[in-house]
Short mmCIF file of C-alpha atoms in Angstrom, two decimals:
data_model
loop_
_atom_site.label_atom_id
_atom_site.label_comp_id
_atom_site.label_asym_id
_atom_site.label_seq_id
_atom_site.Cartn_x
_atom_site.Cartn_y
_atom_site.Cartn_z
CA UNK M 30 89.82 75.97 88.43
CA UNK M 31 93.34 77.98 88.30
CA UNK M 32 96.05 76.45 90.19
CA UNK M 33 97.55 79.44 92.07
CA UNK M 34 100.68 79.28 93.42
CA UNK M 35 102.65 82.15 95.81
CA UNK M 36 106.03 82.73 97.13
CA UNK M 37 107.26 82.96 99.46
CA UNK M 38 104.78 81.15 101.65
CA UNK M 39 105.89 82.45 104.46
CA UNK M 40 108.72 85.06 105.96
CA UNK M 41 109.82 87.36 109.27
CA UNK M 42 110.57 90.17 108.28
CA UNK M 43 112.76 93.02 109.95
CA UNK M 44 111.07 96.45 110.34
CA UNK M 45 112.45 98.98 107.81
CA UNK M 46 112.76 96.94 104.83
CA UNK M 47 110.36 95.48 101.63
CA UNK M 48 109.03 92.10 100.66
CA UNK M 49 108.06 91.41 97.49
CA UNK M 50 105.65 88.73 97.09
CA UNK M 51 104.86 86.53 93.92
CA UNK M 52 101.84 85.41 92.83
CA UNK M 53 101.60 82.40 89.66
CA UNK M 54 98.75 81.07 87.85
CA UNK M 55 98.66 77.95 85.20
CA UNK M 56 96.62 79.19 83.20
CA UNK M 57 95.62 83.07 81.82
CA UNK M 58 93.40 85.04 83.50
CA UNK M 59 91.36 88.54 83.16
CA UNK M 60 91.99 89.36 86.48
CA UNK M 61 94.50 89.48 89.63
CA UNK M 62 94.10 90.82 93.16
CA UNK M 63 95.93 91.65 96.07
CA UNK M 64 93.69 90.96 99.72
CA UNK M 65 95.16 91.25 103.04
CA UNK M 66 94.03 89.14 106.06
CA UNK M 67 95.31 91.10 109.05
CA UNK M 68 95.04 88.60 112.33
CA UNK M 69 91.58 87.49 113.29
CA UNK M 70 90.75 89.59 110.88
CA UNK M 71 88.63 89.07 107.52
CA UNK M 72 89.64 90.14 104.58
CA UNK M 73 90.37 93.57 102.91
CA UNK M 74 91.29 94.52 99.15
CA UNK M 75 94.23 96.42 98.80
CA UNK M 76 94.29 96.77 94.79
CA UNK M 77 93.29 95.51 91.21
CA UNK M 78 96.28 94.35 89.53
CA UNK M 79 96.06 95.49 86.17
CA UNK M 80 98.13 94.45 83.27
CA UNK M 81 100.58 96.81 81.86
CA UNK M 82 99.26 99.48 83.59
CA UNK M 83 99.14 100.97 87.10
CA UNK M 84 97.44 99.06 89.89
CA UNK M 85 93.96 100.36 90.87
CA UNK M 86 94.40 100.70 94.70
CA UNK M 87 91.96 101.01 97.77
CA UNK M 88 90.91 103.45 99.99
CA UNK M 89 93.57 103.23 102.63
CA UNK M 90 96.32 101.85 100.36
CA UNK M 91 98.81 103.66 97.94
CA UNK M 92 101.07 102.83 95.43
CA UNK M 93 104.32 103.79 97.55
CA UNK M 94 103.92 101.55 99.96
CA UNK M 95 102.08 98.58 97.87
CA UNK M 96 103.44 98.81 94.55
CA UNK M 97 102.16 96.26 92.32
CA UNK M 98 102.84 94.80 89.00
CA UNK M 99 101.50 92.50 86.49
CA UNK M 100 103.55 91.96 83.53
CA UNK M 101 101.20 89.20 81.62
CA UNK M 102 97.85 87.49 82.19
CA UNK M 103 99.17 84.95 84.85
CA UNK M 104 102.20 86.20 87.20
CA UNK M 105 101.51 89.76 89.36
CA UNK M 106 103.73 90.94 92.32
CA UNK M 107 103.05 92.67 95.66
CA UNK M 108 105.45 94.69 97.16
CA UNK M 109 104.91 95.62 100.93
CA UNK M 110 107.55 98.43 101.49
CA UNK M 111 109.25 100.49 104.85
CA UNK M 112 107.58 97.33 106.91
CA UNK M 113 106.06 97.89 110.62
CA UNK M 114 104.80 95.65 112.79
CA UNK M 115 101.31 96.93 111.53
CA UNK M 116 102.49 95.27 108.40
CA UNK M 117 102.21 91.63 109.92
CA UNK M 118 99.30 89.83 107.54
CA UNK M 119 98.15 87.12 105.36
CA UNK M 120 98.53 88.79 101.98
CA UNK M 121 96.39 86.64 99.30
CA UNK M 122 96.15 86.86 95.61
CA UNK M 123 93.59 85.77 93.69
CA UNK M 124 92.58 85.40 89.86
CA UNK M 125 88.76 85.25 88.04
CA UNK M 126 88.54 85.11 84.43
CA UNK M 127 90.14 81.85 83.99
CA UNK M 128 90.49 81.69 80.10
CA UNK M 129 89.29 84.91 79.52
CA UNK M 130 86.04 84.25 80.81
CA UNK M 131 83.47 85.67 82.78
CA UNK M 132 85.01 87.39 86.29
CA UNK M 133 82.96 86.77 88.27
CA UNK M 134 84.41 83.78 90.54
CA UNK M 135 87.52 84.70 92.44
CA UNK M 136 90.02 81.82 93.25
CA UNK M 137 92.66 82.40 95.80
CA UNK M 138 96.34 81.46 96.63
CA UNK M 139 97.40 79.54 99.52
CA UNK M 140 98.50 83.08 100.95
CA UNK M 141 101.79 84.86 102.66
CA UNK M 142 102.36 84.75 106.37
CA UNK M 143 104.58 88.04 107.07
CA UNK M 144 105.58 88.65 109.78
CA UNK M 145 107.73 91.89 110.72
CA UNK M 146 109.62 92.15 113.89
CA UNK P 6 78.90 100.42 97.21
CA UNK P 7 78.52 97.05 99.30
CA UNK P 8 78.50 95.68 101.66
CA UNK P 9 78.31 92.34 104.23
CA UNK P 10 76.98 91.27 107.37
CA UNK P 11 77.55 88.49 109.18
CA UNK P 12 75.54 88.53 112.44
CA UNK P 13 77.40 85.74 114.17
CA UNK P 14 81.48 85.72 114.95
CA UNK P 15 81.20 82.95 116.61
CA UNK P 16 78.96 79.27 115.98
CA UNK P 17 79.11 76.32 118.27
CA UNK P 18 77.34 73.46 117.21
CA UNK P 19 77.67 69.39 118.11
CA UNK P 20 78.19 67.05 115.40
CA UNK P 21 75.41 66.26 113.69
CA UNK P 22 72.98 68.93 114.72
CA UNK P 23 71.93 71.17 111.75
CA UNK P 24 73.17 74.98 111.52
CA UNK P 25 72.45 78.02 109.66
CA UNK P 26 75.29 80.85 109.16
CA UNK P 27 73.61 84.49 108.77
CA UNK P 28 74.75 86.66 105.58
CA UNK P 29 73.17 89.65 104.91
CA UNK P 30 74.10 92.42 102.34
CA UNK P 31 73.98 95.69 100.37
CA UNK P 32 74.79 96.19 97.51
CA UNK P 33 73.75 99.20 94.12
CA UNK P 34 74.59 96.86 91.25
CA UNK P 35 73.22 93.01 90.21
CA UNK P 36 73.95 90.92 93.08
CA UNK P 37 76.49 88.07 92.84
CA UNK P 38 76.90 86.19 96.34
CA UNK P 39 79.71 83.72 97.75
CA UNK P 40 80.63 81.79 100.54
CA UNK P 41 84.10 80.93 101.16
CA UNK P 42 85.66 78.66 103.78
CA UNK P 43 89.11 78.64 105.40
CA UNK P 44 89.98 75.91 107.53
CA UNK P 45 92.96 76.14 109.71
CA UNK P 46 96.16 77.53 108.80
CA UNK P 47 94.66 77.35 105.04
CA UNK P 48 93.61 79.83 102.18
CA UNK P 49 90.34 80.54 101.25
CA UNK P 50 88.39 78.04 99.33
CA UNK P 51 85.22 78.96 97.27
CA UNK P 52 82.06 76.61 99.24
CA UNK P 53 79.38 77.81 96.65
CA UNK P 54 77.99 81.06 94.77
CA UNK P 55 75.14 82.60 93.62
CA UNK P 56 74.95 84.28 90.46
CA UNK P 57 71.80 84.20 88.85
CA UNK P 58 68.99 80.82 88.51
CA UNK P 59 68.06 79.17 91.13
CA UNK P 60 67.85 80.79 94.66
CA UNK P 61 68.81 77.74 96.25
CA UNK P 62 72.32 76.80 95.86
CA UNK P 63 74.68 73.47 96.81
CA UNK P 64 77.85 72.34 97.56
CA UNK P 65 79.74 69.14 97.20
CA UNK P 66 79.91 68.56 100.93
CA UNK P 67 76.11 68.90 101.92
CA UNK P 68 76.18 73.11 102.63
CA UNK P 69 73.75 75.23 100.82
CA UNK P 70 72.86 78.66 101.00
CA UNK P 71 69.56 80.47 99.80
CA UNK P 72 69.43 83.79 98.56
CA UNK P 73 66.78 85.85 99.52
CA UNK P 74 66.38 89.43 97.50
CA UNK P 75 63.41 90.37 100.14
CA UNK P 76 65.47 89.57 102.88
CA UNK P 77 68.70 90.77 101.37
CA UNK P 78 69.86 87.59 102.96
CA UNK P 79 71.88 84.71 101.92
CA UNK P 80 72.79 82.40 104.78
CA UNK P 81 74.79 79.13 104.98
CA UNK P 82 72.95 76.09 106.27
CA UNK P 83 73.59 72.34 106.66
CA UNK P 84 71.37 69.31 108.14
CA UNK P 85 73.69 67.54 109.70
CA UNK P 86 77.57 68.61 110.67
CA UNK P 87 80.43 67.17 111.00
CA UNK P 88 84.02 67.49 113.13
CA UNK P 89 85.73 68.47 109.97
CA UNK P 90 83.26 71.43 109.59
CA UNK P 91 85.12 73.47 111.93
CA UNK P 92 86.45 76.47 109.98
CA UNK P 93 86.05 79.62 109.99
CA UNK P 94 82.95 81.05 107.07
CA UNK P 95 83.14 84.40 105.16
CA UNK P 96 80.25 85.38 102.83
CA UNK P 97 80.97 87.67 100.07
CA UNK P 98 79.48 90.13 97.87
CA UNK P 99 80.62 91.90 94.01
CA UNK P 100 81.13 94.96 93.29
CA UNK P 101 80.98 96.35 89.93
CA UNK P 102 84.71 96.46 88.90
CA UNK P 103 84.66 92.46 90.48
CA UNK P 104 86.74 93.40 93.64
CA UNK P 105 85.07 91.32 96.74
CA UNK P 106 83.71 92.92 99.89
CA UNK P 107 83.76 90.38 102.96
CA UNK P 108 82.36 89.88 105.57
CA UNK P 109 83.77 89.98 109.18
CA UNK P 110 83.47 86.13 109.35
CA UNK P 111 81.84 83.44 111.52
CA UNK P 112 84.03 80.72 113.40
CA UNK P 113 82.15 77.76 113.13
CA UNK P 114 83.31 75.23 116.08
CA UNK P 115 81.70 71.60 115.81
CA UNK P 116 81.70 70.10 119.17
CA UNK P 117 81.98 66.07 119.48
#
């Protein structure tokens, strides 16, 4: 499978301002997502990342304060903006479609620890 | 839409005995089933899926899971467990556009 890599791994974060996130794949894939893992929690999609296009976001998420992009078939980003304390999460990527193949298994990052104080 | 139910948050079990994780869904379109695993302080790890075939399903380390279209079940199970177990479970279901709906999760604490 994909080897998935994210940065940064980990951050605190000061309430007010943005974190962008990174997400890296070796290897092309069809597709990219953004999940968040709020604590204790399971975990939640917040959007499709979609390449060279807009990000197709959940219900409960928006663009303005998760923009998203995904400039080729194996790098997206993740933007949490205007952070609160609310905002404290694992935030996982993950790819399917390794090769252009079928989507249907989802592989996941090691994940972001944020959190804002 | 779909959706995932895991009946159990929490699963204590001593090594060795055998245990069975409940998964039950909902979903409108062809069914596609996971189960992932995320041991401490880690990311999620795929355990095993179901896609189409066989309704009885394996993993490397001794899980399996059967899925059960009556039931609209597909729970986790394993003869024997062991110490390094102890993680915490999420099943998963497809949707149509490929985005994953979770579960709420089960803690699954082996006891020595």
């Amino acid at each position: 499978s994909a080897v998935i890599s994210q940065k940064p791994s980990r951050d605190i974060c000061q309430r007010g301002t943005s974190l962008t996130i990174q997400c890296q794949v070796d290897s092309q894939v069809t597709m990219m997502f953004w999940y968040r893992q709020q604590p204790g929690q399971s975990l939640t999609l917040i959007a499709t990342a979609n390449q060279g296009s807009e990000a197709t976001y959940e219900s409960g998420f928006v663009i303005d304060k998760f923009p998203i992009s995904r400039p080729n078939l194996t790098f997206s980003t993740l933007t949490v903006s205007n952070m609160s304390p609310e905002d404290s999460s694992i935030y996982l990527c993950s790819v399917a479609g390794e090769g252009g193949g079928e989507a249907y298994e989802q592989y996941f990052g090691p994940g972001t620890r944020l959190t804002v104080t | 839409a779909q959706s995932v139910t895991q009946l159990d948050s929490q699963v204590p079990v001593f090594e060795e005995a055998p245990v069975e994780l409940r998964c039950n869904y909902s979903s409108s379109v062809s069914v596609y089933l996971f189960w992932y695993v995320q041991y401490p302080n880690q990311g999620l790890q795929l355990l095993l899926k179901y896609l189409s075939g066989s309704t009885l399903v394996e993993s490397i380390n001794g899980f399996e899971a059967e899925f059960n279209k009556s039931q609209t079940s597909f729970h986790l199970r394993k003869p024997s467990v062991h110490i390094s177990d102890t993680a915490e479970y999420f099943c998963a279901v497809i949707g149509s556009a490929r985005q994953l709906t979770f579960g709420s999760g089960t803690q699954l604490t082996v006891l020595p």
